[in-house]
Coordinates of C-alpha atoms and ligand atoms in Angstrom, one line a residue:
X1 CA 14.1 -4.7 -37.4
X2 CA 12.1 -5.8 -34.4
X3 CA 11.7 -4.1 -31.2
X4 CA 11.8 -6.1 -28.1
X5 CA 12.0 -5.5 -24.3
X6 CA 14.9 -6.4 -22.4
X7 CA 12.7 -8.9 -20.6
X8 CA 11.5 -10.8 -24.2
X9 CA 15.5 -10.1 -24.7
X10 CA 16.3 -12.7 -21.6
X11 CA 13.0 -14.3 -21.4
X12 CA 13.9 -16.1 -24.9
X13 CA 14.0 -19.8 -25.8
X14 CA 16.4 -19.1 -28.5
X15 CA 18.5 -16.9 -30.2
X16 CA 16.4 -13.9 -31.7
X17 CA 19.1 -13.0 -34.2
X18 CA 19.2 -9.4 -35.3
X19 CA 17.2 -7.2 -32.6
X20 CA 16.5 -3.8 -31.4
X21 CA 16.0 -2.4 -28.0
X22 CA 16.2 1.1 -25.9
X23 CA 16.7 1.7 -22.3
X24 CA 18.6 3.5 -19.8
X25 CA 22.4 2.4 -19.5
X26 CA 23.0 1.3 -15.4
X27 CA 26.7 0.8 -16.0
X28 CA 29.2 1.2 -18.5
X29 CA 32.3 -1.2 -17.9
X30 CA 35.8 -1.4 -19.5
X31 CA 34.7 0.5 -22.6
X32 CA 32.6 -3.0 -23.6
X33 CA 29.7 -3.9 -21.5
X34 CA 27.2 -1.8 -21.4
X35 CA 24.0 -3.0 -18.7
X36 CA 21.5 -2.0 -20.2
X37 CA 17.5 -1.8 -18.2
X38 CA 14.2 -0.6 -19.9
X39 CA 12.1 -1.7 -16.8
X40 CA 10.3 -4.8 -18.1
X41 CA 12.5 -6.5 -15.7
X42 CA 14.8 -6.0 -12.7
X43 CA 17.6 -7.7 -15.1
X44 CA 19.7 -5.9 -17.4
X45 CA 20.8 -7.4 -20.6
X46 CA 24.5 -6.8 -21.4
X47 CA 25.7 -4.8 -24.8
X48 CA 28.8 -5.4 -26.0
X49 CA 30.7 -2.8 -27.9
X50 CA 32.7 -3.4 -30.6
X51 CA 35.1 -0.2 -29.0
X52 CA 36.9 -0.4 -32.5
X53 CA 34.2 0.2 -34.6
X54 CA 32.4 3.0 -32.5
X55 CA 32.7 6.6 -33.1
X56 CA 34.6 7.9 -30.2
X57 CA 31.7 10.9 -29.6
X58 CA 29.2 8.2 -29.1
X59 CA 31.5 6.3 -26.7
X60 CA 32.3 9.7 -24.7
X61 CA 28.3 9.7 -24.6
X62 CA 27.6 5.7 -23.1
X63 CA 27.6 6.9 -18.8
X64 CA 24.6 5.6 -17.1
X65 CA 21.2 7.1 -17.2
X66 CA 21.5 7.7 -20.5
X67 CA 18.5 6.7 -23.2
X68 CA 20.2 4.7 -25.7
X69 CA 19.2 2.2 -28.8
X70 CA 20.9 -0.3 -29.7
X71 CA 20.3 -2.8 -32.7
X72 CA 22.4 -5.9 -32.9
X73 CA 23.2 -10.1 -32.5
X74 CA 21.4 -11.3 -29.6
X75 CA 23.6 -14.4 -29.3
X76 CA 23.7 -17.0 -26.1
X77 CA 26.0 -15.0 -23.7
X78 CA 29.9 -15.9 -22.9
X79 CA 29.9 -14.2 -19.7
X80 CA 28.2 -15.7 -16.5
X81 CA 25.4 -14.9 -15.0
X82 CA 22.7 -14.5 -18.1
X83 CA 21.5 -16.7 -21.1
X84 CA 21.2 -14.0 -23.9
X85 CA 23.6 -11.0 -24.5
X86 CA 23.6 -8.5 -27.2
X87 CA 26.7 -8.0 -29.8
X88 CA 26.1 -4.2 -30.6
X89 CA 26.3 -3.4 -34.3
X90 CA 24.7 0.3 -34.1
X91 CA 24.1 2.8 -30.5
X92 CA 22.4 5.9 -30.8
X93 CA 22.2 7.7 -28.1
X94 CA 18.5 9.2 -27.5
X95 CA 19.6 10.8 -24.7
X96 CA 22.6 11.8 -22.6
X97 CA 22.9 12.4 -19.0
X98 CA 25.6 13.6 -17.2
X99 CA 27.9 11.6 -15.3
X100 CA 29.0 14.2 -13.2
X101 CA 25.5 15.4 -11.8
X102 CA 23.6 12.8 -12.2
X103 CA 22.4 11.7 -9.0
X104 CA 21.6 7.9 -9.5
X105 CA 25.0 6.4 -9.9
X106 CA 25.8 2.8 -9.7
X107 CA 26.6 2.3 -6.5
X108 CA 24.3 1.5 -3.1
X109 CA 22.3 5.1 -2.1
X110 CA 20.2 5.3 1.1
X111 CA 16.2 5.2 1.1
X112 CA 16.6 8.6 2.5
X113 CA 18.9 9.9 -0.1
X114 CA 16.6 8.4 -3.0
X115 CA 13.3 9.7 -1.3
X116 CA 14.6 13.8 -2.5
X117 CA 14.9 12.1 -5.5
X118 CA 11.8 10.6 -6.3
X119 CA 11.6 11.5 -9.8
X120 CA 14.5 9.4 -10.2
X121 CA 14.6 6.6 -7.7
X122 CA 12.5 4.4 -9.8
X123 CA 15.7 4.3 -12.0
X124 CA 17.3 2.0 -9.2
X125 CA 17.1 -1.4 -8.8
X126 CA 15.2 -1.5 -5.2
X127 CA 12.4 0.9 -6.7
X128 CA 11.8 -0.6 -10.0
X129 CA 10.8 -3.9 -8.3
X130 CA 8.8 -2.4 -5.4
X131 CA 6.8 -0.8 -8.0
X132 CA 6.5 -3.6 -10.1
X133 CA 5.5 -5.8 -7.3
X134 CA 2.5 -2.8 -6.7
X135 CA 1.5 -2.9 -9.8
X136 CA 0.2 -6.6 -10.1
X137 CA -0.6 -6.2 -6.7
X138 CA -3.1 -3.9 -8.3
X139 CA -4.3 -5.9 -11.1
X140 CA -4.5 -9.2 -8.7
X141 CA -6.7 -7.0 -6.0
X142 CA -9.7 -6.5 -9.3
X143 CA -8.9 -9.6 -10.4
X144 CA -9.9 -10.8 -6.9
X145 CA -12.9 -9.0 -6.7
X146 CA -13.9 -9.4 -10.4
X147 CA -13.4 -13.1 -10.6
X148 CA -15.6 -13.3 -7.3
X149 CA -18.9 -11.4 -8.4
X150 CA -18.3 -7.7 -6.7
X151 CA -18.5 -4.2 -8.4
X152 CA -15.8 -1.9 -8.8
X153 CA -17.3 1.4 -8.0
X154 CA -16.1 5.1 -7.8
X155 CA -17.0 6.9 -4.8
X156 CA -16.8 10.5 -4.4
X157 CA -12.8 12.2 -3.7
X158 CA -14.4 15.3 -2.4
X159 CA -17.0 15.1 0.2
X160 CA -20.0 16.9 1.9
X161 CA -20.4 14.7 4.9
X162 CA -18.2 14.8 7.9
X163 CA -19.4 12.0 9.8
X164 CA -16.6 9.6 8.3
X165 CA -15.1 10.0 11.6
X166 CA -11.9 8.3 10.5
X167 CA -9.4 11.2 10.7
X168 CA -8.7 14.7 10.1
X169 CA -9.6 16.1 6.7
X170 CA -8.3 18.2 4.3
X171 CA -10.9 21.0 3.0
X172 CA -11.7 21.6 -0.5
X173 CA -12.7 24.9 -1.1
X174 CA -12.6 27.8 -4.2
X175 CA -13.2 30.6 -1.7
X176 CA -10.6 33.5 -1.9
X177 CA -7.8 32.4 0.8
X178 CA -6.9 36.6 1.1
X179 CA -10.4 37.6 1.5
X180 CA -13.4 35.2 2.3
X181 CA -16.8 36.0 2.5
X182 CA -17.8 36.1 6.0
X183 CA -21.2 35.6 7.8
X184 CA -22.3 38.6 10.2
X185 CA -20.8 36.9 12.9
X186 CA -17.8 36.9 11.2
X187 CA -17.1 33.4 10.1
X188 CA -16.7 32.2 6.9
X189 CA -19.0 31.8 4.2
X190 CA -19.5 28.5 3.0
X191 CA -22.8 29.4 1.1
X192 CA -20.5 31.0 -0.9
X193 CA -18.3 28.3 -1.2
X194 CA -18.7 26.5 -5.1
X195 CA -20.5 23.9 -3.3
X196 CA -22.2 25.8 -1.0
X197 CA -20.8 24.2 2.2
X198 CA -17.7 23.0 3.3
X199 CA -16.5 19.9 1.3
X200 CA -13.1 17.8 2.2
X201 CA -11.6 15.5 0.5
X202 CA -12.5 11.5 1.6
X203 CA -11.0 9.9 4.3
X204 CA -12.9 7.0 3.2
X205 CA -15.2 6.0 1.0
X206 CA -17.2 3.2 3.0
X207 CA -20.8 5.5 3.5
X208 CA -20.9 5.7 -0.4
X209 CA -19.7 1.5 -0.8
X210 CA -22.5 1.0 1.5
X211 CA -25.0 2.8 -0.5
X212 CA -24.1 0.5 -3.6
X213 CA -23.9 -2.7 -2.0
X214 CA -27.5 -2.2 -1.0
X215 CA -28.5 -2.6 -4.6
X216 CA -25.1 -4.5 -6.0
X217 CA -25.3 -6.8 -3.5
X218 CA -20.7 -6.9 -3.7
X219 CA -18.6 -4.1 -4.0
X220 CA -15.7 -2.7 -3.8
X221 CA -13.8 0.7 -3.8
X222 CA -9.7 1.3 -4.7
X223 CA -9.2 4.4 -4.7
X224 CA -7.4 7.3 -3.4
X225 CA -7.9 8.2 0.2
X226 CA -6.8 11.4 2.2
X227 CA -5.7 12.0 6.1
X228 CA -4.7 14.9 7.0
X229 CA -3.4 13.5 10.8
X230 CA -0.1 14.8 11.8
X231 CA 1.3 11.6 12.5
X232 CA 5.1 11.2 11.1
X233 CA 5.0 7.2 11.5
X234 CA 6.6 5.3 8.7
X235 CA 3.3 3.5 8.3
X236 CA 0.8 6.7 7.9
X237 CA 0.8 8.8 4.8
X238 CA -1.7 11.9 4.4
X239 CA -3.1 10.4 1.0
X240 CA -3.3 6.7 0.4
X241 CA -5.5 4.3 -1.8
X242 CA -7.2 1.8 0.3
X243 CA -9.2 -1.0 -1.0
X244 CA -13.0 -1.0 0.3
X245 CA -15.5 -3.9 0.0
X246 CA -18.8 -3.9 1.5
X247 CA -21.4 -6.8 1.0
X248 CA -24.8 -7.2 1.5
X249 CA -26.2 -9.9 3.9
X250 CA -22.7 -11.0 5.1
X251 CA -21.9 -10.8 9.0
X252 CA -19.0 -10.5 10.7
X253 CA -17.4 -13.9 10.7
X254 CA -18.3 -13.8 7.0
X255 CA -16.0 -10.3 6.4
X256 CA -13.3 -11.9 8.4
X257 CA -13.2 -14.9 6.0
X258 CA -13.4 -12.6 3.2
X259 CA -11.1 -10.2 4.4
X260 CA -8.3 -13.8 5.0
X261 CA -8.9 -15.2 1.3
X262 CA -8.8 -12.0 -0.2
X263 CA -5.5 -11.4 1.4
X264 CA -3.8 -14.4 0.3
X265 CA -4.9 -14.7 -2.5
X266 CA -2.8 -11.4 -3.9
X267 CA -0.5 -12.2 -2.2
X268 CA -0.1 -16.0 -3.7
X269 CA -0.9 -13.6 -7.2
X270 CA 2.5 -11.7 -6.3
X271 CA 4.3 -15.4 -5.0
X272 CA 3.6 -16.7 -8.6
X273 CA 4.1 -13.7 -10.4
X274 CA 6.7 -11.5 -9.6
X275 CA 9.4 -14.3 -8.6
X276 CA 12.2 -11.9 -10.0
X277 CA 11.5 -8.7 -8.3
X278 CA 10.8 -10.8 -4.8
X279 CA 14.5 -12.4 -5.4
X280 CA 16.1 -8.9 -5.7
X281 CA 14.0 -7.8 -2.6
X282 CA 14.4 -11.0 -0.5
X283 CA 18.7 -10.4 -0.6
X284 CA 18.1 -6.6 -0.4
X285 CA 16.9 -7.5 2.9
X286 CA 19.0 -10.1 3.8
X287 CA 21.6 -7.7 3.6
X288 CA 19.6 -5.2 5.3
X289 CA 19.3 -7.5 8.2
X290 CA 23.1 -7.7 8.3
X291 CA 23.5 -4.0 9.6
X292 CA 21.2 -4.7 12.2
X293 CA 21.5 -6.1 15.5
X294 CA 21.0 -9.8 16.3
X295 CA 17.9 -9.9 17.9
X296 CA 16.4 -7.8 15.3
X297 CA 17.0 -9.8 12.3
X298 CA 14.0 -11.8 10.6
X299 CA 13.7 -14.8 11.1
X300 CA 11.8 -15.6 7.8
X301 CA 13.0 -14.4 4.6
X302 CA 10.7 -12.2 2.3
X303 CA 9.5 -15.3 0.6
X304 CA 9.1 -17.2 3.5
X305 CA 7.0 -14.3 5.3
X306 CA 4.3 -14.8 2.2
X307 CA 4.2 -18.5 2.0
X308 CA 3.4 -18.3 5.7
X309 CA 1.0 -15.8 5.4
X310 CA -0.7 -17.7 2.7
X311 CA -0.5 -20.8 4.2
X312 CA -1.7 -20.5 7.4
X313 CA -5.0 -19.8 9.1
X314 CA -5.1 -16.3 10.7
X315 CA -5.1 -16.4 14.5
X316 CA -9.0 -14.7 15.3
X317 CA -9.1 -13.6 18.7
X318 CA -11.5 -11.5 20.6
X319 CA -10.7 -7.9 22.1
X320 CA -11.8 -9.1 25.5
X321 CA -9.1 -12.1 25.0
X322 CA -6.7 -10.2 23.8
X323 CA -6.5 -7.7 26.5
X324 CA -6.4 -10.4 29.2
X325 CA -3.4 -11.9 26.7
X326 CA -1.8 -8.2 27.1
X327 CA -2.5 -7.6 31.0
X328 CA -0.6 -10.9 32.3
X329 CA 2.0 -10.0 29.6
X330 CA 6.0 -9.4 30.7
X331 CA 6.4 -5.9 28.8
X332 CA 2.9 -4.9 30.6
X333 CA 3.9 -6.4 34.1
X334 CA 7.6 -4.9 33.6
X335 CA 6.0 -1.6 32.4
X336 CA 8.1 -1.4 29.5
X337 CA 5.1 -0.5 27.0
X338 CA 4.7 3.7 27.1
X339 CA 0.7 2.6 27.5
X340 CA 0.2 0.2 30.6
X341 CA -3.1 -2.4 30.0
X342 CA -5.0 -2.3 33.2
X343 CA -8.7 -1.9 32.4
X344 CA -10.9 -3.9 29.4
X345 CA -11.9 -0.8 27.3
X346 CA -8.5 0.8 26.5
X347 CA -7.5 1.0 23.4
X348 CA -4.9 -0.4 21.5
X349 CA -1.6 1.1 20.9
X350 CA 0.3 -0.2 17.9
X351 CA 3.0 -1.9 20.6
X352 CA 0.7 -4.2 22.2
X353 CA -0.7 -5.0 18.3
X354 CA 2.9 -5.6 17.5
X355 CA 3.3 -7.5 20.7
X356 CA 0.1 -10.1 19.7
X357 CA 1.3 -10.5 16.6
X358 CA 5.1 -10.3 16.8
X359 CA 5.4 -12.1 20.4
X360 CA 2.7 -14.1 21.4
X361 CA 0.9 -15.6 18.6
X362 CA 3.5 -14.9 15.4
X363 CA 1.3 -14.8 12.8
X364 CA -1.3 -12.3 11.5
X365 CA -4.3 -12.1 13.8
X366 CA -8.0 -10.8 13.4
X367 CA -9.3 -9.0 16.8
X368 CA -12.7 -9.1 16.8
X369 CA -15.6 -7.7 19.1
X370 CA -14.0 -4.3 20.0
X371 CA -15.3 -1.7 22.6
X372 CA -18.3 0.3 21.2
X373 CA -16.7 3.5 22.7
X374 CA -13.2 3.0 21.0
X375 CA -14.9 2.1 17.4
X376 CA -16.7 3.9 14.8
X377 CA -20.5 4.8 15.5
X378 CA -22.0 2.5 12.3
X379 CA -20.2 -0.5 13.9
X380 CA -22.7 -2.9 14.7
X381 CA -24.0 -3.2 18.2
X382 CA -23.6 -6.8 20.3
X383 CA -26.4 -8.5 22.3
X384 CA -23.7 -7.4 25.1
X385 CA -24.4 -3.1 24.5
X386 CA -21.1 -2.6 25.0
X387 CA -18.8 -4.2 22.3
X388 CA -19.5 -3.7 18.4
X389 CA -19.2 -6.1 15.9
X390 CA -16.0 -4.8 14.4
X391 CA -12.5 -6.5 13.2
X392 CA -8.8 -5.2 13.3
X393 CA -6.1 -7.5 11.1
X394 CA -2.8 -7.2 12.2
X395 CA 0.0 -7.7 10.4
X396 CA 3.7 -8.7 12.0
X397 CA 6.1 -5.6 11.2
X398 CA 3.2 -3.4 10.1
X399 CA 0.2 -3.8 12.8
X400 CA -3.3 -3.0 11.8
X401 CA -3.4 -3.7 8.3
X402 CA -7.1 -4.3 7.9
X403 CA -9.6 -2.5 9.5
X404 CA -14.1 -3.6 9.1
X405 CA -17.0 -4.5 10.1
X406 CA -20.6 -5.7 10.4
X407 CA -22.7 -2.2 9.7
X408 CA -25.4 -1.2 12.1
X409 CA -28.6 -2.3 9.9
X410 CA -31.4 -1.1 12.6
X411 CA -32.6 2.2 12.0
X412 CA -33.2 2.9 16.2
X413 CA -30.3 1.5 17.4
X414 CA -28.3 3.5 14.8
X415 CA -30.1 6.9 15.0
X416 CA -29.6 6.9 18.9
X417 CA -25.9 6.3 18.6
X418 CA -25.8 8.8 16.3
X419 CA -27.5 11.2 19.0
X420 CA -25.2 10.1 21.4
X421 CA -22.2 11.2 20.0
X422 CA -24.2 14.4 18.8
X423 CA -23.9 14.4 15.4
X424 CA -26.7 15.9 13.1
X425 CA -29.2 13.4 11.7
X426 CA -29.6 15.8 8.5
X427 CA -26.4 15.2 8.1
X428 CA -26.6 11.7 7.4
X429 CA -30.0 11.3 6.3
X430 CA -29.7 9.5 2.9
X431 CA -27.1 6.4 5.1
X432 CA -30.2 6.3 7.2
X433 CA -32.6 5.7 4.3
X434 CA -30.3 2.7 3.4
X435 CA -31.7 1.2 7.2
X436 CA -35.6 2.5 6.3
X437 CA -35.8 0.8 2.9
X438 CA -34.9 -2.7 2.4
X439 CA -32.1 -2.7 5.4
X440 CA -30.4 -5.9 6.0
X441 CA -26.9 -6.7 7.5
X442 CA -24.3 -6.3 5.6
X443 CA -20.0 -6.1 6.1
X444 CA -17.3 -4.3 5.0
X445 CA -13.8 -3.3 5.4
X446 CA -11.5 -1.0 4.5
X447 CA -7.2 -2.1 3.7
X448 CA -4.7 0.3 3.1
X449 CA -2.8 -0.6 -0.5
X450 CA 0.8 0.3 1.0
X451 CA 0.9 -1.4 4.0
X452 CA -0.1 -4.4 1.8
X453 CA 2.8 -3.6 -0.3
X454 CA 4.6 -3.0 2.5
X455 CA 4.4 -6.4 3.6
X456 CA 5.0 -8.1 0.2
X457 CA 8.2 -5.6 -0.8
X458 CA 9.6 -6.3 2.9
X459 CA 9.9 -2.5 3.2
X460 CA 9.6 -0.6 6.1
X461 CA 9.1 2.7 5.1
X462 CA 5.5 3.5 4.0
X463 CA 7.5 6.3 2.0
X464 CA 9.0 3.9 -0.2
X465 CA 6.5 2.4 -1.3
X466 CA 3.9 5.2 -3.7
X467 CA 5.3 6.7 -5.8
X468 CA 5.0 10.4 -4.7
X469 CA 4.8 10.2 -1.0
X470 CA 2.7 12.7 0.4
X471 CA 3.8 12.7 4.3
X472 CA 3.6 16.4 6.5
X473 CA 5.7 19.4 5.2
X474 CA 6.6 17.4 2.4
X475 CA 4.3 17.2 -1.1
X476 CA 7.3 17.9 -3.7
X477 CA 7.0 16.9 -7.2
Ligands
LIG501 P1 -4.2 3.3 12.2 O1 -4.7 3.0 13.6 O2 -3.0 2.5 11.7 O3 -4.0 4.8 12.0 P2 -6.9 3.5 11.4 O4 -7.6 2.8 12.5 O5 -7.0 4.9 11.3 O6 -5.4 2.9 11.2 P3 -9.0 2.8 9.4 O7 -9.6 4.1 9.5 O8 -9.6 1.5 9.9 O9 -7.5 2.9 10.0 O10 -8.6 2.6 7.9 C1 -8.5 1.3 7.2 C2 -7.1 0.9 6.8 O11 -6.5 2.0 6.1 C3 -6.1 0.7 7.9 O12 -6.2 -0.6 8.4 C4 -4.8 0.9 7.3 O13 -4.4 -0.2 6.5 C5 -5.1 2.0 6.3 N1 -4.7 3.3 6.8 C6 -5.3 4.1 7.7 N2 -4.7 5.3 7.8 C7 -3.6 5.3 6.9 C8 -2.6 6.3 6.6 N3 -2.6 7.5 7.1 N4 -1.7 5.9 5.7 C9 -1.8 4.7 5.1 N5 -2.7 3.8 5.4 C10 -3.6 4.1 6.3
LIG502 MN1 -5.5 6.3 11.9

């Protein structure tokens, strides 16, 4: 007897005849139909019971979430709403579950509810397809980057250098947490630490990318990253996997038009490819949109949102635009932002990102040419000495999605920036060897893989979107 998934099951040209399958029971209707999901699909196929021919225990044993297999007639369905249904000959049950406490049941259960429950929420309907939709997201972002010459490479989790500068860390260490050693001034140890200094784990892993691309000429980083800011927002999490390219000899206009292609071409990957799960998501919004007010409702639908993302230019506008854009701006004027534009320099608050991108231009935007003081100190320096050669993309409903730049390749300039803001040379000595042997420009940026996910899910929860969320006071399961 052949095995098959519930989506070969439904996906079939024809009748299979006599099949197997196993999966969880969703619902168990009128002592008949059982819907039955093993996750190939966001679609159930439909057992029928013969309820005469069934041993009452195994009947008393069909409530949802339980493992079941059943072997039977996969015939052209009576009922509406699917092609292929299955007239059960033989159920076993694999493996009960307990109608009375178990806590998916078939009816509608809040994102918050389901979040305590994240060992189970991928049971549901809404979760399945979220992390389906991730997954090819996945595969399409190496496809991407395979297809187009770069190098996937692995750079280090835990770290010795703490010039990242992107956030707060979390420190790795093997010293007794009781009882450290101390130094005779009486702080801690870390000579005696397994490394022998104090190590964190990456906030990012662009210093090492860079290092490669020198000698790889494209690559790219996905991989898990960690923040350790205190920032409850439903689009920060304290560990993350961001997606990192870096090429060498590319500039800044040339990362942007990476950066843009790369973007839509995943998301086309997730357009063509994952048209079910985007249905179920696209009318689990709608409805979503329902409960909210008017004015608050998209104006797109999910599959809308993606088509225009993907077929449209980005907007690219420079800081020094954009802040005149912000200055002459209502909400400004009629102080109703909580961070008032007045002076070039300030930097940007996610409302007046949401405002570009929501308001004024609606469509994703790339703000280029930042401040040097409000950017990181490897950004590369303009003619101007005062704005770097960096690049936000923002997103509408998510802000800064993508954050790069052009890399400081002159050994000089980037040594006395590095003096400025009084951080060790030592400390970075080997990312200054990249700019004393064989330096050359070269780009990169760095995209967070949920707020990506975000976007193509139509979620708005960064929570509900990885699988364990890892958020602060909360690291369960
Ligand atoms: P934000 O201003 O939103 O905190 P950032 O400026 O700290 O972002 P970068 O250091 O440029 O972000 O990191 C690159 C990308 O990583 C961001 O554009 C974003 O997509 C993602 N990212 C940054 N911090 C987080 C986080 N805590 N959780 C999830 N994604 C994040
Ligand atoms: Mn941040």
């Amino acid at each position: 007897m052949k095995s098959y998934s519930v989506k070969e099951l439904l996906d079939s040209k024809n009748t299979l005849h006599e099949v197997t399958v196993k999966g969880w029971i969703r619902t168990f209707r009128s002592n008949r139909f059982i819907a039955l999901n093993d996750g190939s699909t966001i679609n159930n196929i439909q057992c029928v019971v013969d309820f005469e021919n069934t041993d009452e225990q195994v009947l008393k044993k069909l409530t949802t979430g339980a493992a079941i297999e059943v072997t039977g007639e996969h015939i052209e369905s009576q009922g509406k709403g699917q092609n292929f249904e299955i007239q059960a000959k033989k159920i076993v049950v694999l493996g009960e579950s307990n109608p009375e406490t178990y806590p998916i049941q078939p009816k509608k259960h809040s994102l918050e509810f389901l979040r305590e429950k994240a060992h189970l929420r991928v049971r549901t309907n809404t979760f399945s397809a979220i992390m389906r939709v991730r997954s090819a997201l996945s595969f399409a972002v190496h496809q991407y980057f395979q297809q187009n010459g770069f190098n996937y490479v692995n750079t280090p989790i835990i770290t010795g250098s703490d010039a990242e500068g992107a956030g707060e860390m979390f420190r790795v260490t093997a010293l007794d947490a009781k009882n450290p050693p101390k130094t005779e001034d009486g702080e801690i140890n870390y000579k005696e630490d397994f490394f022998g200094k104090e190590t964190n784990l990456t906030v990012s892993g662009q210093l090492e990318a860079e290092t490669y691309a020198m000698a790889l000429g494209k690559v790219y980083t996905f991989g898990p990253t960690f923040r350790a800011e205190n920032s409850n927002t439903s689009r920060h999490l304290a560990e993350f996997w961001m997606i990192e390219p870096e090429v060498a000899f590319l500039d800044l206009d040339g990362d942007m038009d990476l950066a843009e292609d790369f973007i839509k071409s995943v998301l086309k990957y997730v357009l063509d490819n994952c048209k079910d799960d985007l249905d179920f998501l696209e009318k689990r919004l709608i409805e979503e949109d329902k409960t909210k007010p008017q004015n608050e409702r998209s104006e797109m639908t999910l599959t809308e949102k993606l088509h225009f993302v993907v077929d449209n230019n980005f907007k690219r506008v420079s800081y020094t635009e954009a802040i005149e854009i912000l200055r002459n701006c209502k909400p400004n004027k009629k102080k109703k932002f909580n961070y008032i534009i007045d002076e070039w320099g300030a930097d940007l608050q996610s409302e007046h990102e949401r405002y570009l991108v929501e308001k004024h231009f609606n469509c994703p935007v790339i703000l280029f040419d930042y401040p040097a003081k409000i950017k990181a100190f490897y950004m590369r320096l303009n003619d101007d000495g005062k704005t770097v050669r960096a690049m936000d993309i923002l997103f509408p409903g998510i802000g800064e999605i993508v954050g790069g730049s052009q890399r400081e390749e002159r050994l000089e300039v980037l040594q006395q920036k590095i003096n400025e803001l009084g951080i060790d040379e030592k400390e970075l000595w080997w990312y200054l060897d990249l700019r004393r042997f064989g330096t050359a420009v070269h780009s990169g940026f760095g995209l967070g893989f949920e707020r990506l996910v975000l976007f193509a899910t139509g979620m708005t929860n960064i929570r509900d979107v990885i699988p364990f969320p890892r958020t602060p006071q909360s690291a369960e399961f």
